[in-house]
PDB file of C-alpha atoms and ligand atoms in Angstrom:
ATOM      1  CA  MET T  21      35.792 -12.458 -12.510  1.00 46.00           C
ATOM      2  CA  ASN T  22      32.163 -13.093 -11.768  1.00 51.00           C
ATOM      3  CA  GLU T  23      29.746 -15.064 -14.001  1.00 50.00           C
ATOM      4  CA  SER T  24      28.317 -12.055 -15.672  1.00 49.00           C
ATOM      5  CA  SER T  25      31.758 -10.497 -16.727  1.00 55.00           C
ATOM      6  CA  GLU T  26      32.613 -13.890 -18.381  1.00 85.00           C
ATOM      7  CA  LYS T  27      29.531 -13.876 -20.651  1.00 94.00           C
ATOM      8  CA  ASN T  28      29.886 -12.602 -24.055  1.00 97.00           C
ATOM      9  CA  ILE T  29      27.725  -9.937 -25.242  1.00 98.00           C
ATOM     10  CA  PHE T  30      25.191 -12.056 -26.995  1.00 98.00           C
ATOM     11  CA  GLN T  31      24.779 -14.282 -23.943  1.00 98.00           C
ATOM     12  CA  ARG T  32      24.044 -11.040 -21.950  1.00 98.00           C
ATOM     13  CA  ILE T  33      21.389 -10.160 -24.618  1.00 98.00           C
ATOM     14  CA  ILE T  34      19.773 -13.493 -24.341  1.00 98.00           C
ATOM     15  CA  ASP T  35      19.842 -13.140 -20.491  1.00 98.00           C
ATOM     16  CA  ARG T  36      18.463  -9.550 -20.800  1.00 98.00           C
ATOM     17  CA  GLU T  37      21.323  -8.052 -18.847  1.00 98.00           C
ATOM     18  CA  ILE T  38      21.840  -5.521 -21.865  1.00 97.00           C
ATOM     19  CA  PRO T  39      19.227  -4.025 -24.196  1.00 98.00           C
ATOM     20  CA  ALA T  40      18.840  -5.020 -27.695  1.00 98.00           C
ATOM     21  CA  ASP T  41      16.235  -4.252 -30.477  1.00 98.00           C
ATOM     22  CA  ILE T  42      14.715  -7.806 -30.488  1.00 98.00           C
ATOM     23  CA  VAL T  43      12.571  -8.655 -33.400  1.00 98.00           C
ATOM     24  CA  TYR T  44      12.028 -12.457 -33.138  1.00 98.00           C
ATOM     25  CA  GLU T  45      12.129 -15.070 -30.237  1.00 98.00           C
ATOM     26  CA  THR T  46      11.144 -18.641 -29.956  1.00 98.00           C
ATOM     27  CA  ASP T  47      12.352 -21.194 -27.236  1.00 98.00           C
ATOM     28  CA  GLN T  48      15.528 -21.680 -29.219  1.00 98.00           C
ATOM     29  CA  VAL T  49      16.162 -18.749 -31.419  1.00 98.00           C
ATOM     30  CA  LEU T  50      16.650 -15.020 -30.894  1.00 99.00           C
ATOM     31  CA  ALA T  51      16.953 -12.255 -33.444  1.00 99.00           C
ATOM     32  CA  PHE T  52      17.855  -8.659 -33.075  1.00 99.00           C
ATOM     33  CA  ARG T  53      19.154  -5.621 -34.869  1.00 99.00           C
ATOM     34  CA  ASP T  54      22.869  -5.273 -35.318  1.00 99.00           C
ATOM     35  CA  ILE T  55      24.218  -2.217 -33.421  1.00 98.00           C
ATOM     36  CA  GLN T  56      26.635  -1.475 -36.329  1.00 98.00           C
ATOM     37  CA  PRO T  57      24.240  -2.038 -39.374  1.00 98.00           C
ATOM     38  CA  GLN T  58      26.120  -2.656 -42.700  1.00 97.00           C
ATOM     39  CA  ALA T  59      22.774  -2.445 -44.685  1.00 98.00           C
ATOM     40  CA  PRO T  60      19.327  -0.901 -44.237  1.00 98.00           C
ATOM     41  CA  VAL T  61      18.346  -4.250 -42.680  1.00 98.00           C
ATOM     42  CA  HIS T  62      20.991  -6.014 -40.668  1.00 98.00           C
ATOM     43  CA  LEU T  63      19.551  -8.599 -38.184  1.00 99.00           C
ATOM     44  CA  LEU T  64      21.612 -11.199 -36.056  1.00 99.00           C
ATOM     45  CA  VAL T  65      19.957 -14.509 -35.721  1.00 99.00           C
ATOM     46  CA  ILE T  66      21.344 -16.561 -32.936  1.00 99.00           C
ATOM     47  CA  PRO T  67      20.701 -19.850 -30.881  1.00 98.00           C
ATOM     48  CA  LYS T  68      19.907 -19.165 -27.256  1.00 98.00           C
ATOM     49  CA  THR T  69      22.016 -22.153 -26.333  1.00 98.00           C
ATOM     50  CA  PRO T  70      25.873 -21.347 -25.858  1.00 97.00           C
ATOM     51  CA  LEU T  71      27.549 -22.526 -29.052  1.00 98.00           C
ATOM     52  CA  PRO T  72      30.693 -20.322 -29.794  1.00 98.00           C
ATOM     53  CA  SER T  73      30.866 -20.874 -33.789  1.00 98.00           C
ATOM     54  CA  LEU T  74      29.933 -22.783 -36.576  1.00 98.00           C
ATOM     55  CA  ALA T  75      33.369 -24.719 -36.093  1.00 98.00           C
ATOM     56  CA  ASP T  76      31.888 -26.213 -32.842  1.00 98.00           C
ATOM     57  CA  VAL T  77      28.781 -27.498 -34.494  1.00 98.00           C
ATOM     58  CA  ASP T  78      28.274 -31.178 -35.069  1.00 98.00           C
ATOM     59  CA  ALA T  79      25.357 -33.612 -36.129  1.00 98.00           C
ATOM     60  CA  SER T  80      23.493 -32.931 -32.837  1.00 98.00           C
ATOM     61  CA  HIS T  81      23.061 -29.292 -33.991  1.00 98.00           C
ATOM     62  CA  GLN T  82      21.231 -30.089 -37.156  1.00 98.00           C
ATOM     63  CA  GLU T  83      17.758 -29.272 -36.033  1.00 98.00           C
ATOM     64  CA  LEU T  84      18.986 -26.015 -34.411  1.00 98.00           C
ATOM     65  CA  LEU T  85      20.756 -24.963 -37.512  1.00 98.00           C
ATOM     66  CA  GLY T  86      17.682 -25.511 -39.433  1.00 98.00           C
ATOM     67  CA  ARG T  87      15.822 -23.453 -37.086  1.00 98.00           C
ATOM     68  CA  LEU T  88      18.010 -20.587 -37.517  1.00 98.00           C
ATOM     69  CA  LEU T  89      17.811 -20.676 -41.472  1.00 98.00           C
ATOM     70  CA  VAL T  90      14.093 -20.854 -40.994  1.00 98.00           C
ATOM     71  CA  ALA T  91      14.141 -17.872 -38.817  1.00 98.00           C
ATOM     72  CA  ALA T  92      16.325 -15.888 -41.257  1.00 99.00           C
ATOM     73  CA  ALA T  93      14.032 -16.703 -44.144  1.00 98.00           C
ATOM     74  CA  GLU T  94      10.903 -15.771 -42.152  1.00 98.00           C
ATOM     75  CA  LEU T  95      12.650 -12.591 -40.907  1.00 98.00           C
ATOM     76  CA  ALA T  96      13.542 -11.703 -44.515  1.00 98.00           C
ATOM     77  CA  ARG T  97       9.895 -11.897 -45.548  1.00 98.00           C
ATOM     78  CA  ARG T  98       8.820  -9.693 -42.597  1.00 98.00           C
ATOM     79  CA  GLU T  99      11.238  -7.178 -43.361  1.00 98.00           C
ATOM     80  CA  GLY T 100      10.236  -6.740 -46.879  1.00 98.00           C
ATOM     81  CA  LEU T 101      13.339  -8.313 -48.562  1.00 98.00           C
ATOM     82  CA  GLN T 102      11.607  -9.663 -51.691  1.00 98.00           C
ATOM     83  CA  GLN T 103      14.237  -8.411 -53.955  1.00 98.00           C
ATOM     84  CA  GLY T 104      16.992 -10.449 -52.265  1.00 98.00           C
ATOM     85  CA  TYR T 105      19.214 -10.587 -49.241  1.00 98.00           C
ATOM     86  CA  ARG T 106      22.332 -12.206 -47.836  1.00 98.00           C
ATOM     87  CA  VAL T 107      22.815 -14.542 -44.797  1.00 98.00           C
ATOM     88  CA  VAL T 108      26.559 -14.738 -43.701  1.00 98.00           C
ATOM     89  CA  ILE T 109      28.224 -16.687 -40.827  1.00 98.00           C
ATOM     90  CA  ASN T 110      31.567 -15.295 -39.887  1.00 98.00           C
ATOM     91  CA  CYS T 111      33.670 -18.291 -38.253  1.00 98.00           C
ATOM     92  CA  GLY T 112      36.945 -17.710 -36.385  1.00 98.00           C
ATOM     93  CA  ARG T 113      39.408 -14.853 -36.549  1.00 97.00           C
ATOM     94  CA  GLN T 114      40.246 -15.292 -40.164  1.00 97.00           C
ATOM     95  CA  GLY T 115      36.393 -15.387 -40.927  1.00 97.00           C
ATOM     96  CA  GLY T 116      35.908 -12.016 -39.203  1.00 97.00           C
ATOM     97  CA  GLN T 117      33.997 -13.376 -36.270  1.00 98.00           C
ATOM     98  CA  GLU T 118      34.266 -11.127 -33.340  1.00 98.00           C
ATOM     99  CA  VAL T 119      31.563 -12.220 -30.944  1.00 98.00           C
ATOM    100  CA  PRO T 120      32.125 -15.914 -29.879  1.00 98.00           C
ATOM    101  CA  HIS T 121      28.541 -16.970 -29.995  1.00 98.00           C
ATOM    102  CA  LEU T 122      27.197 -18.492 -33.341  1.00 98.00           C
ATOM    103  CA  HIS T 123      25.196 -15.832 -35.223  1.00 98.00           C
ATOM    104  CA  LEU T 124      23.667 -15.552 -38.678  1.00 99.00           C
ATOM    105  CA  HIS T 125      23.829 -11.957 -40.252  1.00 98.00           C
ATOM    106  CA  LEU T 126      20.929 -11.050 -42.487  1.00 98.00           C
ATOM    107  CA  LEU T 127      21.675  -8.191 -44.669  1.00 98.00           C
ATOM    108  CA  GLY T 128      19.296  -6.669 -47.211  1.00 98.00           C
ATOM    109  CA  GLY T 129      17.797  -3.400 -48.422  1.00 98.00           C
ATOM    110  CA  ARG T 130      20.587  -2.589 -50.730  1.00 97.00           C
ATOM    111  CA  ASP T 131      22.603  -4.135 -53.521  1.00 97.00           C
ATOM    112  CA  LEU T 132      25.185  -6.191 -52.024  1.00 97.00           C
ATOM    113  CA  SER T 133      28.600  -6.611 -53.701  1.00 95.00           C
ATOM    114  CA  TRP T 134      30.385  -9.984 -54.264  1.00 95.00           C
ATOM    115  CA  PRO T 135      32.927 -11.345 -53.402  1.00 92.00           C
ATOM    116  CA  PRO T 136      33.321  -9.786 -49.757  1.00 86.00           C
ATOM    117  CA  GLY T 137      36.619  -8.219 -48.932  1.00 75.00           C
TER     118      GLY T 137
HETATM  119  P1  DGP V   9      30.867 -11.096 -36.201  1.00 77.26           P
HETATM  120  O1  DGP V   9      32.197  -9.992 -36.625  1.00 77.26           O
HETATM  121  O2  DGP V   9      30.560 -11.726 -37.221  1.00 77.26           O
HETATM  122  O3  DGP V   9      31.368 -11.528 -34.811  1.00 77.26           O
HETATM  123  O4  DGP V   9      29.662  -9.892 -35.913  1.00 77.26           O
HETATM  124  C1  DGP V   9      29.349  -9.392 -34.559  1.00 77.26           C
HETATM  125  C2  DGP V   9      28.269  -8.421 -34.916  1.00 77.26           C
HETATM  126  O5  DGP V   9      27.807  -7.996 -33.631  1.00 77.26           O
HETATM  127  C3  DGP V   9      28.835  -7.040 -35.415  1.00 77.26           C
HETATM  128  O6  DGP V   9      28.193  -6.769 -36.690  1.00 77.26           O
HETATM  129  C4  DGP V   9      28.386  -5.976 -34.359  1.00 77.26           C
HETATM  130  C5  DGP V   9      27.357  -6.751 -33.499  1.00 77.26           C
HETATM  131  N1  DGP V   9      27.397  -6.336 -32.108  1.00 77.26           N
HETATM  132  C6  DGP V   9      28.519  -6.319 -31.280  1.00 77.26           C
HETATM  133  N2  DGP V   9      28.069  -6.008 -30.158  1.00 77.26           N
HETATM  134  C7  DGP V   9      26.700  -5.822 -30.215  1.00 77.26           C
HETATM  135  C8  DGP V   9      25.768  -5.422 -29.070  1.00 77.26           C
HETATM  136  O7  DGP V   9      25.945  -5.012 -28.009  1.00 77.26           O
HETATM  137  N3  DGP V   9      24.395  -5.254 -29.630  1.00 77.26           N
HETATM  138  C9  DGP V   9      24.023  -5.637 -30.975  1.00 77.26           C
HETATM  139  N4  DGP V   9      22.842  -5.446 -31.180  1.00 77.26           N
HETATM  140  N5  DGP V   9      24.823  -5.946 -31.758  1.00 77.26           N
HETATM  141  C10 DGP V   9      26.278  -5.968 -31.451  1.00 77.26           C
END
């Protein structure tokens, strides 16, 4: 298996090996539109550094996690989500996480029900 085939799909987006509709980028954070949107606005906000899931986070990631949330809030403003939105982190198999690279879902543009299924 070569290095490229071992990468998860989000790492390949970070490395520009596959295309994505990128809407935000800093030195540490990338955001792009979800390929299977569950709402009129559905963005994924990810760290550029490899970090499989929230379960792998420790105190050394505190600043990075703050940056991800600040990016989500900024993007919600940019996307016109003044009426509200939801930020979701799926963690692990039972949490519904499919891609093993930490990501925040930013969902908005419609009424969102609670609790999730
Ligand atoms: P999760 O279940 O929390 O791991 O969500 C993964 C999300 O990633 C899911 O909503 C679909 C999205 N996704 C999967 N593959 C791609 C891709 O190649 N490009 C983009 N833009 N999104 C993807």
